[in-house]
GROMACS .gro file of C-alpha atoms in nm:
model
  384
    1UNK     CA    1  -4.426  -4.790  -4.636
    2UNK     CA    2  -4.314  -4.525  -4.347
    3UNK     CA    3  -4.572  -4.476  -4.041
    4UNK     CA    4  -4.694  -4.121  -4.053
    5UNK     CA    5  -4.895  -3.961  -3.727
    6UNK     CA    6  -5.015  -3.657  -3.827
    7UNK     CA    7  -5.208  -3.445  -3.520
    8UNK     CA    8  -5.530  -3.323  -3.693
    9UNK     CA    9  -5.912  -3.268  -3.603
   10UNK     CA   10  -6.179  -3.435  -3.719
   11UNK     CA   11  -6.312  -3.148  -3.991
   12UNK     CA   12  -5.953  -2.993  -4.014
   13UNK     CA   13  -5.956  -2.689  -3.800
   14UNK     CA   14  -5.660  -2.641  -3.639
   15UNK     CA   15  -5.643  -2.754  -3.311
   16UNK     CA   16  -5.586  -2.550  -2.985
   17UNK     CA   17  -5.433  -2.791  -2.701
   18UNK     CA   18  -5.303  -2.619  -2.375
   19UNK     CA   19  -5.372  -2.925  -2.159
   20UNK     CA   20  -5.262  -3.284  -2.131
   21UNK     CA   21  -5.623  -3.366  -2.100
   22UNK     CA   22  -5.644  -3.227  -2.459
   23UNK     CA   23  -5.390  -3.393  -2.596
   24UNK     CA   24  -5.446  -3.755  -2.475
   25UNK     CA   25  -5.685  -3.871  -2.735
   26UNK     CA   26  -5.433  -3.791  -2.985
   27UNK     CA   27  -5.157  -3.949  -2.796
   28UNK     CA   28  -5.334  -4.248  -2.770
   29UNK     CA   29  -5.403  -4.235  -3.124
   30UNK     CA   30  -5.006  -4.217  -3.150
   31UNK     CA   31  -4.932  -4.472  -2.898
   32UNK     CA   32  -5.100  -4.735  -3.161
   33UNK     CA   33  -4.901  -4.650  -3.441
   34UNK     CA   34  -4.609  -4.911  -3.429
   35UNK     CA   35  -4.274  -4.793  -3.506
   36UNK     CA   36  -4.361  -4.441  -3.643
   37UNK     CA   37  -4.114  -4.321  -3.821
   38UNK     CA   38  -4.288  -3.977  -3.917
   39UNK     CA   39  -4.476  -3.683  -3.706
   40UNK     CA   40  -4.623  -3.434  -3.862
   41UNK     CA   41  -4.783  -3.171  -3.610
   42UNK     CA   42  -4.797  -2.862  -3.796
   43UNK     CA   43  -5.076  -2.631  -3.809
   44UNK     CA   44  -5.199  -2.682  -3.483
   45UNK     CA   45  -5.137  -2.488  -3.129
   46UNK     CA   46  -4.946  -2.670  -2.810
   47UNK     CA   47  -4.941  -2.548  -2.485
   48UNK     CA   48  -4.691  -2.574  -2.222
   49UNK     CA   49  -4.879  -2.884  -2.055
   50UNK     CA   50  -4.957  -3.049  -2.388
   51UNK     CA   51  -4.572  -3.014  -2.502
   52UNK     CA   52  -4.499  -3.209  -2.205
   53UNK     CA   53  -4.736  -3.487  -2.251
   54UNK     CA   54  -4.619  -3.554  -2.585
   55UNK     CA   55  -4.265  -3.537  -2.508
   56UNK     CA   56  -4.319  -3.835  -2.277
   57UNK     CA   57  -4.473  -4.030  -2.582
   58UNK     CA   58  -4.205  -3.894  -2.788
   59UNK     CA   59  -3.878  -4.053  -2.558
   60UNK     CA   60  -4.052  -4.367  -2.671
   61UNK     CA   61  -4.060  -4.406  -3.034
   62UNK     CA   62  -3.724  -4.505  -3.106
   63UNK     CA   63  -3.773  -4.561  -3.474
   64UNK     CA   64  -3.875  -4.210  -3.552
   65UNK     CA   65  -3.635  -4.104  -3.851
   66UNK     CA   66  -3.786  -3.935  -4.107
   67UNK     CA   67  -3.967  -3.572  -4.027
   68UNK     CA   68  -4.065  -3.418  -3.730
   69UNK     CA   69  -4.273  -3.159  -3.859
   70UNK     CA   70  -4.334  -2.861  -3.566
   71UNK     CA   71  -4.389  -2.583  -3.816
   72UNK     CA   72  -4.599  -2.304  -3.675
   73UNK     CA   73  -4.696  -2.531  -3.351
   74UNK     CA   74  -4.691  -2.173  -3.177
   75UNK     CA   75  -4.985  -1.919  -3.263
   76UNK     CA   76  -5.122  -1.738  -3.019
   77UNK     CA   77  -4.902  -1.852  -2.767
   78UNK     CA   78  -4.749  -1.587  -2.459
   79UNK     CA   79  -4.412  -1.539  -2.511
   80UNK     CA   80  -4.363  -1.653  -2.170
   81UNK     CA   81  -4.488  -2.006  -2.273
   82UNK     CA   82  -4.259  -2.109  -2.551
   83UNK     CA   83  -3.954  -2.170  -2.398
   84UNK     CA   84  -4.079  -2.446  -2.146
   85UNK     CA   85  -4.309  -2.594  -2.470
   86UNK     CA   86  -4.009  -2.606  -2.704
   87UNK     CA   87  -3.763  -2.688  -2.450
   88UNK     CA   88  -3.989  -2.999  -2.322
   89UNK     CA   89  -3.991  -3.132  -2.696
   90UNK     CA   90  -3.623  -3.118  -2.815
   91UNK     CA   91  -3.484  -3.239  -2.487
   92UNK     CA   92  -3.734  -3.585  -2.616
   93UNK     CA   93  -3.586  -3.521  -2.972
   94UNK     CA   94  -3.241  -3.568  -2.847
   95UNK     CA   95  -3.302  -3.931  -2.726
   96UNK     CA   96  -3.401  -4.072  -3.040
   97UNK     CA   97  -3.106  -4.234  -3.204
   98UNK     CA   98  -3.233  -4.245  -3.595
   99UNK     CA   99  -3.429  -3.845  -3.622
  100UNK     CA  100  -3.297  -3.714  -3.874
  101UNK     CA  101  -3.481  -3.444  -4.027
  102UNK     CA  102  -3.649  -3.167  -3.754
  103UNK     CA  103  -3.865  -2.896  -3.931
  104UNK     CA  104  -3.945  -2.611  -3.672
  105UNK     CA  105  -3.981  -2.335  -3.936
  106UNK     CA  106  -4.275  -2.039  -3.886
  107UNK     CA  107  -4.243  -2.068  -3.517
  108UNK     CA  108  -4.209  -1.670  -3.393
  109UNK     CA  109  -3.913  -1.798  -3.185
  110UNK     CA  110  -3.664  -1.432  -3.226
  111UNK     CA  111  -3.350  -1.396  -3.083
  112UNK     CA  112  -3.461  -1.468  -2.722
  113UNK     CA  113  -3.522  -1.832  -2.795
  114UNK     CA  114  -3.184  -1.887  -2.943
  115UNK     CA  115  -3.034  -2.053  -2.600
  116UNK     CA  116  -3.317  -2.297  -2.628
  117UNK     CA  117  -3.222  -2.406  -3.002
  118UNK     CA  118  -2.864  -2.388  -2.925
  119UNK     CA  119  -2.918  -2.637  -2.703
  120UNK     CA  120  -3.079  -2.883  -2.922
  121UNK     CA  121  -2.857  -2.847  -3.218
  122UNK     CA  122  -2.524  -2.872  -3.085
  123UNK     CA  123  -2.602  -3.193  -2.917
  124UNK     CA  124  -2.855  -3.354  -3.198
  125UNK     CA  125  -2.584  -3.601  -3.338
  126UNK     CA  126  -2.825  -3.818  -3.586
  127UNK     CA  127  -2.933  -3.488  -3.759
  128UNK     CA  128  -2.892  -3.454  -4.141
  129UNK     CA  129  -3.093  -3.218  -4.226
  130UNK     CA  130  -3.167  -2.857  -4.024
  131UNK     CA  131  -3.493  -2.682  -4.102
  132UNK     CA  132  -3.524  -2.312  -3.936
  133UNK     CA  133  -3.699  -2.106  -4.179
  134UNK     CA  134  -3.918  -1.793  -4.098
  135UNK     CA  135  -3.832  -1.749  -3.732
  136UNK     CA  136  -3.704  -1.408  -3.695
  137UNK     CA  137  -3.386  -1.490  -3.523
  138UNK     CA  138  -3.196  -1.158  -3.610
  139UNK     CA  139  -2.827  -1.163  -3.626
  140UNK     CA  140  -2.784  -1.237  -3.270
  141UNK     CA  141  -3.033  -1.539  -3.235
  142UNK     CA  142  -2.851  -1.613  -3.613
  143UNK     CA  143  -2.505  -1.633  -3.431
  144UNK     CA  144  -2.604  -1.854  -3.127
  145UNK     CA  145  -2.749  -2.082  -3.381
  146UNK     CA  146  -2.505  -2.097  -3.578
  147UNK     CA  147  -2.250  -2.165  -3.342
  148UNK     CA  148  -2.423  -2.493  -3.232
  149UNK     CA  149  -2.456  -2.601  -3.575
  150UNK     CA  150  -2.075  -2.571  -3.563
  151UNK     CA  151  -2.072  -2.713  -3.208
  152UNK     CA  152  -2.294  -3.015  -3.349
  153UNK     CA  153  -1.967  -3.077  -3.612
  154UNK     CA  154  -1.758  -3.208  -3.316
  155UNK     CA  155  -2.020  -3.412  -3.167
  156UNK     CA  156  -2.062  -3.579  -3.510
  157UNK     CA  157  -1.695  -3.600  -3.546
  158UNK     CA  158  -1.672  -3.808  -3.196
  159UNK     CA  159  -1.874  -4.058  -3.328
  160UNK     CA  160  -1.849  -4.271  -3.643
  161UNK     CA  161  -2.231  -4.346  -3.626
  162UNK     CA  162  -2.340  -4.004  -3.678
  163UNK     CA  163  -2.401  -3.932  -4.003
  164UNK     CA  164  -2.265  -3.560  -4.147
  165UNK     CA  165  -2.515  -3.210  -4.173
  166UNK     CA  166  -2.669  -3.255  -4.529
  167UNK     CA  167  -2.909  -2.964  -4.519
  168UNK     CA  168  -2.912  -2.626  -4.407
  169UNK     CA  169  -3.259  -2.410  -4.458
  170UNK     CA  170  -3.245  -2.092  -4.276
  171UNK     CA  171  -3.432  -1.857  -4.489
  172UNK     CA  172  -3.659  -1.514  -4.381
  173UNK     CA  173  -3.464  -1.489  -4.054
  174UNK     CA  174  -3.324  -1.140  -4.081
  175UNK     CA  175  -2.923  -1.286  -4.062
  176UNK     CA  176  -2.810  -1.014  -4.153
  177UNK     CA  177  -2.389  -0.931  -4.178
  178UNK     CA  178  -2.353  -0.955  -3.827
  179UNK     CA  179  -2.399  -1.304  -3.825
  180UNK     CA  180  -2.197  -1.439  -4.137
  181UNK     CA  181  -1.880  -1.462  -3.940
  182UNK     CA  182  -2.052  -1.733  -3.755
  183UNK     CA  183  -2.219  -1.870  -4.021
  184UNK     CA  184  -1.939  -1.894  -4.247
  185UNK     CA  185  -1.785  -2.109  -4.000
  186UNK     CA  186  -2.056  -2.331  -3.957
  187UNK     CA  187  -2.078  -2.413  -4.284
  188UNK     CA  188  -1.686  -2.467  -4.319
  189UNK     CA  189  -1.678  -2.699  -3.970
  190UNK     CA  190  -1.939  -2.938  -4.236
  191UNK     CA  191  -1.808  -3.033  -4.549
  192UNK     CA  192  -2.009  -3.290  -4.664
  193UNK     CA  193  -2.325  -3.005  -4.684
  194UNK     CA  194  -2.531  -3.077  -4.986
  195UNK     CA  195  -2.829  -2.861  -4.941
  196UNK     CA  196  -2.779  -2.458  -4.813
  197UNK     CA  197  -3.088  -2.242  -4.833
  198UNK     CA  198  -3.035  -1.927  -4.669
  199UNK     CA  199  -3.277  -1.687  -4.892
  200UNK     CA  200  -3.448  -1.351  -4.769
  201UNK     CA  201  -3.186  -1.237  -4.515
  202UNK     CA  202  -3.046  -0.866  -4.562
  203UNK     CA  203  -2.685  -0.986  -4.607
  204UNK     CA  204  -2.553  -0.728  -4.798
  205UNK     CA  205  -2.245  -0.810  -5.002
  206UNK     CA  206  -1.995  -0.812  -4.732
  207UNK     CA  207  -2.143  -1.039  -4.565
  208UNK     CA  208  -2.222  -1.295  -4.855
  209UNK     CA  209  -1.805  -1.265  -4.932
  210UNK     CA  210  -1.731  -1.380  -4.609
  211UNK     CA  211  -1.979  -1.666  -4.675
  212UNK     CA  212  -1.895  -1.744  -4.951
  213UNK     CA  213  -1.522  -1.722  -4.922
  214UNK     CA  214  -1.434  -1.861  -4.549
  215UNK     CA  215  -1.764  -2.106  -4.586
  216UNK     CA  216  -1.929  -2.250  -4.847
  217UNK     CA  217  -1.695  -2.256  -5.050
  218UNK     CA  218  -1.527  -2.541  -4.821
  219UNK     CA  219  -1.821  -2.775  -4.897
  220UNK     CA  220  -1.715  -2.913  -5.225
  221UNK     CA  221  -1.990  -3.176  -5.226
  222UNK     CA  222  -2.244  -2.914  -5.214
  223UNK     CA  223  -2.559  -2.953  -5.486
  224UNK     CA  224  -2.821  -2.694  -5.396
  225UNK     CA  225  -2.753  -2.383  -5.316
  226UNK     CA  226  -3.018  -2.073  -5.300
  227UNK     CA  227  -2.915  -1.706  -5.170
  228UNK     CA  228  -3.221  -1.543  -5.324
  229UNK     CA  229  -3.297  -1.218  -5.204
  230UNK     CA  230  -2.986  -1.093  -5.047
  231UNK     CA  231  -2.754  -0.830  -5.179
  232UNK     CA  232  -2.443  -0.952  -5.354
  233UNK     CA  233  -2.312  -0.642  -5.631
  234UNK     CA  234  -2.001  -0.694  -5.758
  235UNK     CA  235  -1.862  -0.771  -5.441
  236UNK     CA  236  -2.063  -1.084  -5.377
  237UNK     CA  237  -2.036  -1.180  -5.771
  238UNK     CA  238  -1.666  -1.189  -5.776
  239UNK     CA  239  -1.676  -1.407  -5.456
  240UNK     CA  240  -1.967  -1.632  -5.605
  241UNK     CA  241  -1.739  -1.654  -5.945
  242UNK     CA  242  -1.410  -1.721  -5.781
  243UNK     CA  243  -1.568  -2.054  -5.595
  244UNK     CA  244  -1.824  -2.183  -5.753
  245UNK     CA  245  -1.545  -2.392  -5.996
  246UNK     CA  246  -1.518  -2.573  -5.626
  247UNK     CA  247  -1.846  -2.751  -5.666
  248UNK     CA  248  -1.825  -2.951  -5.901
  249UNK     CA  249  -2.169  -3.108  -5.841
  250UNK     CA  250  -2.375  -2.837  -5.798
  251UNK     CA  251  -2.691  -2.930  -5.941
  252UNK     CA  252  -2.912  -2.589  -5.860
  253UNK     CA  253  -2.785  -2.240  -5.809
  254UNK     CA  254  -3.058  -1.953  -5.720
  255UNK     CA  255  -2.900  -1.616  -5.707
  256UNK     CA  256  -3.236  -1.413  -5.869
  257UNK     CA  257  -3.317  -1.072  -5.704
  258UNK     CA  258  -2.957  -1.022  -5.540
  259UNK     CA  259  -2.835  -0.749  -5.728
  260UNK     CA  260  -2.581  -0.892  -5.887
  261UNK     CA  261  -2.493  -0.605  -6.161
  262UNK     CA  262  -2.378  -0.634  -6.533
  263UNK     CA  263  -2.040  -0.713  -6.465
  264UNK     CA  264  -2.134  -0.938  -6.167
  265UNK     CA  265  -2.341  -1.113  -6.451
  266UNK     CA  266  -2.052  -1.113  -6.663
  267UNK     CA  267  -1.816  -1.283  -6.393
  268UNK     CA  268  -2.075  -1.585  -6.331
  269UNK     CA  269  -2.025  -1.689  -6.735
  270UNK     CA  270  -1.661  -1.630  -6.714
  271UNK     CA  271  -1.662  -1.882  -6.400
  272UNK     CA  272  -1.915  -2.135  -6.580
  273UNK     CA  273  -1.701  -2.140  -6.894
  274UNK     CA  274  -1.415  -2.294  -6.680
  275UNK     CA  275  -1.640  -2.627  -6.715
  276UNK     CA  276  -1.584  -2.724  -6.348
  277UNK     CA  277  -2.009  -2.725  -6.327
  278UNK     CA  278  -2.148  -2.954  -6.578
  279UNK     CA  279  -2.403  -3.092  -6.358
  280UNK     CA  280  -2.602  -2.810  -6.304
  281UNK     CA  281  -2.943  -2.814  -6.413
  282UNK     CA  282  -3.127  -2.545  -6.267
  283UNK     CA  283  -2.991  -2.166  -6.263
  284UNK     CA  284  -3.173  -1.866  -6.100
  285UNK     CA  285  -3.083  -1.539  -6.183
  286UNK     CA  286  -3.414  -1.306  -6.247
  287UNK     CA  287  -3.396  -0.963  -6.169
  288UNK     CA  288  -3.010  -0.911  -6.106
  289UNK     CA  289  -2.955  -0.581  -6.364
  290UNK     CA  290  -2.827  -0.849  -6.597
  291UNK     CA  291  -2.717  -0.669  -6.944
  292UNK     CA  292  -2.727  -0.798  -7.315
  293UNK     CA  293  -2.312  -0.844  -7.256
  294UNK     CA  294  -2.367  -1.060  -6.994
  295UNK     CA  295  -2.636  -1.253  -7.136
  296UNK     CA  296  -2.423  -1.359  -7.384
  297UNK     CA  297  -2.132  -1.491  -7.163
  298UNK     CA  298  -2.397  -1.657  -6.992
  299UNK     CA  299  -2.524  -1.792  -7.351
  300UNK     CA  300  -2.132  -1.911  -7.450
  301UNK     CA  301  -2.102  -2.144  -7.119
  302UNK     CA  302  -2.385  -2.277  -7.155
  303UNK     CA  303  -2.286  -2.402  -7.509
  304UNK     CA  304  -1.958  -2.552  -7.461
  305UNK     CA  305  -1.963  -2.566  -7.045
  306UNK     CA  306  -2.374  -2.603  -6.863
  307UNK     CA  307  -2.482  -2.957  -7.091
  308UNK     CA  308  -2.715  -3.043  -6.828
  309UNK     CA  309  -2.898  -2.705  -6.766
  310UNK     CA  310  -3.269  -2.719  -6.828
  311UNK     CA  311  -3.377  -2.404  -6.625
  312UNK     CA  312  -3.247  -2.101  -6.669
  313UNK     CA  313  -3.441  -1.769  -6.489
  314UNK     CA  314  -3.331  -1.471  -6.623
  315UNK     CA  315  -3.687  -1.208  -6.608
  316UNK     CA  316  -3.653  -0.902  -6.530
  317UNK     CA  317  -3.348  -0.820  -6.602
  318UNK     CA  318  -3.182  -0.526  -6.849
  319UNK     CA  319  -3.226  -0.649  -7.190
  320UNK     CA  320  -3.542  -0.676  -7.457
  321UNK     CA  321  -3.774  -1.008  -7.488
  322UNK     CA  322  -3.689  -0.915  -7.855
  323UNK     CA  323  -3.343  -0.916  -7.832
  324UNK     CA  324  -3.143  -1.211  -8.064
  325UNK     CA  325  -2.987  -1.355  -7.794
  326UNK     CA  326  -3.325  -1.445  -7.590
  327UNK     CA  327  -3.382  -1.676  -7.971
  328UNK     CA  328  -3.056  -1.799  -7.919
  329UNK     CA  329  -3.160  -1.927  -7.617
  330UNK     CA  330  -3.446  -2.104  -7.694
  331UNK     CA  331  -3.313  -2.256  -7.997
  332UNK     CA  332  -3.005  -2.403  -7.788
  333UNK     CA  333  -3.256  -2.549  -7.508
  334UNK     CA  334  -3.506  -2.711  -7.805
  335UNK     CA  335  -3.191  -2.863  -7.942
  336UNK     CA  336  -3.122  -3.045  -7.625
  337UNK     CA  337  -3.515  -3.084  -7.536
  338UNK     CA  338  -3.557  -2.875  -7.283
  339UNK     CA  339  -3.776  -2.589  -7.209
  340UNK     CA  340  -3.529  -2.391  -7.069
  341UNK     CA  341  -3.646  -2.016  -7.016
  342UNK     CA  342  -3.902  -1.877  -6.813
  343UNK     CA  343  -4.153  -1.661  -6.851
  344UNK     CA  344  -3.959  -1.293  -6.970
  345UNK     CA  345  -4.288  -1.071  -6.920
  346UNK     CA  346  -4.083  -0.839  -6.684
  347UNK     CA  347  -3.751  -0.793  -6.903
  348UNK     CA  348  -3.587  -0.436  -6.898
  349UNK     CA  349  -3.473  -0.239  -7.180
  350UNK     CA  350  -3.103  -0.153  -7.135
  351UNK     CA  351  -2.977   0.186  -7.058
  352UNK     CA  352  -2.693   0.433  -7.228
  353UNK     CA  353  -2.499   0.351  -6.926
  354UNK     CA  354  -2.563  -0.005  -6.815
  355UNK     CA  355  -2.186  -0.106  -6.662
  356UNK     CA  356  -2.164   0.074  -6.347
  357UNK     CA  357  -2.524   0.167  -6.285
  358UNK     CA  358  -2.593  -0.086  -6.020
  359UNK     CA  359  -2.302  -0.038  -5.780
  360UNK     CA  360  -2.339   0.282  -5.788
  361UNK     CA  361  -2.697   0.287  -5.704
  362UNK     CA  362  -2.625   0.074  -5.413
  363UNK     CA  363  -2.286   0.325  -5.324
  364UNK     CA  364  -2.581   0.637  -5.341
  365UNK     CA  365  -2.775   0.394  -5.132
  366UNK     CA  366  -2.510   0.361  -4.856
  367UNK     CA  367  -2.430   0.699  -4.843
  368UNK     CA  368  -2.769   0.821  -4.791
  369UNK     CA  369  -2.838   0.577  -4.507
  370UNK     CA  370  -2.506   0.749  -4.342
  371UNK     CA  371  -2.600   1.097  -4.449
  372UNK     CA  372  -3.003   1.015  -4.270
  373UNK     CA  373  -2.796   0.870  -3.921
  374UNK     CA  374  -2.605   1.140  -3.929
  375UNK     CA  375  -2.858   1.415  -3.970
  376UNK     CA  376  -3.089   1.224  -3.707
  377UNK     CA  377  -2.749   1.272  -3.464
  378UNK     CA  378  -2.674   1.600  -3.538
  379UNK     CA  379  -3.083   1.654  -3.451
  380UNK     CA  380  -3.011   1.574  -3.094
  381UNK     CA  381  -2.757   1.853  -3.011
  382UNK     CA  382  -2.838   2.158  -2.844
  383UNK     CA  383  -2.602   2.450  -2.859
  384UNK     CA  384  -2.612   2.685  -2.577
   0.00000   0.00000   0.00000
């Protein structure tokens, strides 16, 4: 059974610790936990001296492995605080030979903590899975990062007891295209990624080609994969179509609310019917403008190519709850025993003019954001 300190109050209020003094009961309380191989201190509120006091406790549990939990560790803290607080606890994280999972997600870190993180994971050697979700990086703090995840591929490749990057989660960090350059290469510098999670990050479809294309689709060992929320059209589609037949044991795919079009829909079946995928079992793909035409490629491969697929997501998207192909569906998934569907309360009815609709939407979209920054330009100018 694994040894599990979690910091907590007595009645569960979330503590507020700013000193050492505050800390120490709790670090004694640590200090008699043999071989701990889990921390969990999430929830609470650590202060400069307190981050200090632990990290001394921290250097010495040398069996810690499994989670260290420092999810939203953070509130209410100065801005000027967090660097010394965070950088006191990862420079103890680094000399523990078996940590292998770090969790420092809903920490209000932003771009200017970046350096600090940088330095942590391109020298964390033991780490298999990297959790970073809900920090508000931007595309700059998104760079450095990623460019120590692709710094940490050399470090693991100069030594044999390192094991490889399983997981990626970098979700609700505002990435953005500016950063998918660098993150395309830190996912291609580790092929043996299993896990990528990169959801709620305005990459617009440029960005998720170059992703896609120069990245991910390198890791042909990858199982879980979730882009949800980010803007693909047909751009990202045709990139998602052309190499997801690389992963061949892709086990969950989540592409809902990412605009993926008609044809985009259309492109995914064509991909699936290749039967390069036939251990997926979960696919996400709600609210993408999916049409009754592409439903039904969608339908086909899962016939004859998806055997193992007992989720499918497909609400809100351009076609009737009524329509034959939502029983054809069901029937297919009770035939193999599975529930299959979700719930279709938001389904669309489809339009006269359903092909084209969604990329031009997004085209109008583009040109309307130029035509605004232009406009706002042209306010500035004074003409004597």
């Amino acid at each position: 059974m694994t040894n599990i300190f979690i910091l907590k109050s007595d009645d569960g209020t979330p503590l507020k610790l700013d000193h050492a003094s505050d800390i120490h009961p709790h670090l004694t309380a640590l200090a008699n936990v043999p071989d701990v191989e889990e921390i969990r201190l999430s929830g609470n509120t650590l202060g400069v001296e307190a981050c200090k006091a632990l990290a001394d406790i921290l250097k010495t549990k040398t069996n810690l492995k499994v989670v260290f939990n420092a999810a939203d560790i953070f509130t209410g803290r100065l801005i000027s605080e967090i660097p010394e607080a965070l950088t006191a606890l990862l420079t103890a994280l680094l000399s523990l030979p078996l940590l292998h999972t770090v969790d420092l997600s809903d920490n209000a870190f932003g771009g200017r903590l970046a350096e600090h993180l940088k330095d942590f994971y391109s020298k964390a050697g033991p780490l298999r899975h990297l959790l970073l979700n809900n920090n508000g990086l931007g595309p700059t703090g998104g760079t450095i990062v990623a460019n120590s995840i692709q710094e940490l591929a050399s470090v693991k490749a100069g030594n044999p007891l390192f094991p490889p990057l399983e997981t990626i989660t970098c979700g609700r960090n505002r990435l953005e295209n500016g950063s998918m350059d660098a993150w395309a290469s830190a996912c291609a510098a580790h092929k043996d990624l299993k896990n990528v999670k990169l959801v709620q990050n305005g990459i617009r479809p440029e960005g998720i080609e170059r992703l896609l294309r120069d990245g991910l689709s390198q890791c042909t060992g990858l199982h879980h994969l979730d882009l949800q929320d980010n803007t693909f059209t047909v751009t990202g589609a045709q990139a998602l179509a052309d190499v997801v037949p690389g992963w061949p044991k892709i086990e969950v795919l989540c592409v809902s609310d990412c605009l993926l079009s008609a044809r985009g829909g259309i492109l995914l079946g064509e991909a699936f019917l290749l039967k390069r995928n036939c251990h997926l079992s979960k696919l996400g793909l709600q609210y993408n403008e999916i049409n009754v035409k592409a439903a039904r490629v969608i339908l086909a491969a899962l016939r004859v190519a998806l055997p193992k697929l007992k989720i499918l997501e497909l609400n809100g998207n351009r076609f009737s709850e009524d329509n034959p192909v939502i029983e054809q569906f069901r029937q297919l998934f009770l035939e193999r025993g599975f529930e299959g569907l979700d719930s279709l309360s938001d389904l669309e009815e489809e339009s006269d003019s359903e092909e084209d609709v969604v990329d031009a939407n997004f085209m109008d979209q583009e040109k309307n954001e130029i035509g605004d920054n232009l406009a706002d330009m042209l306010g500035t100018i004074k003409i004597a």
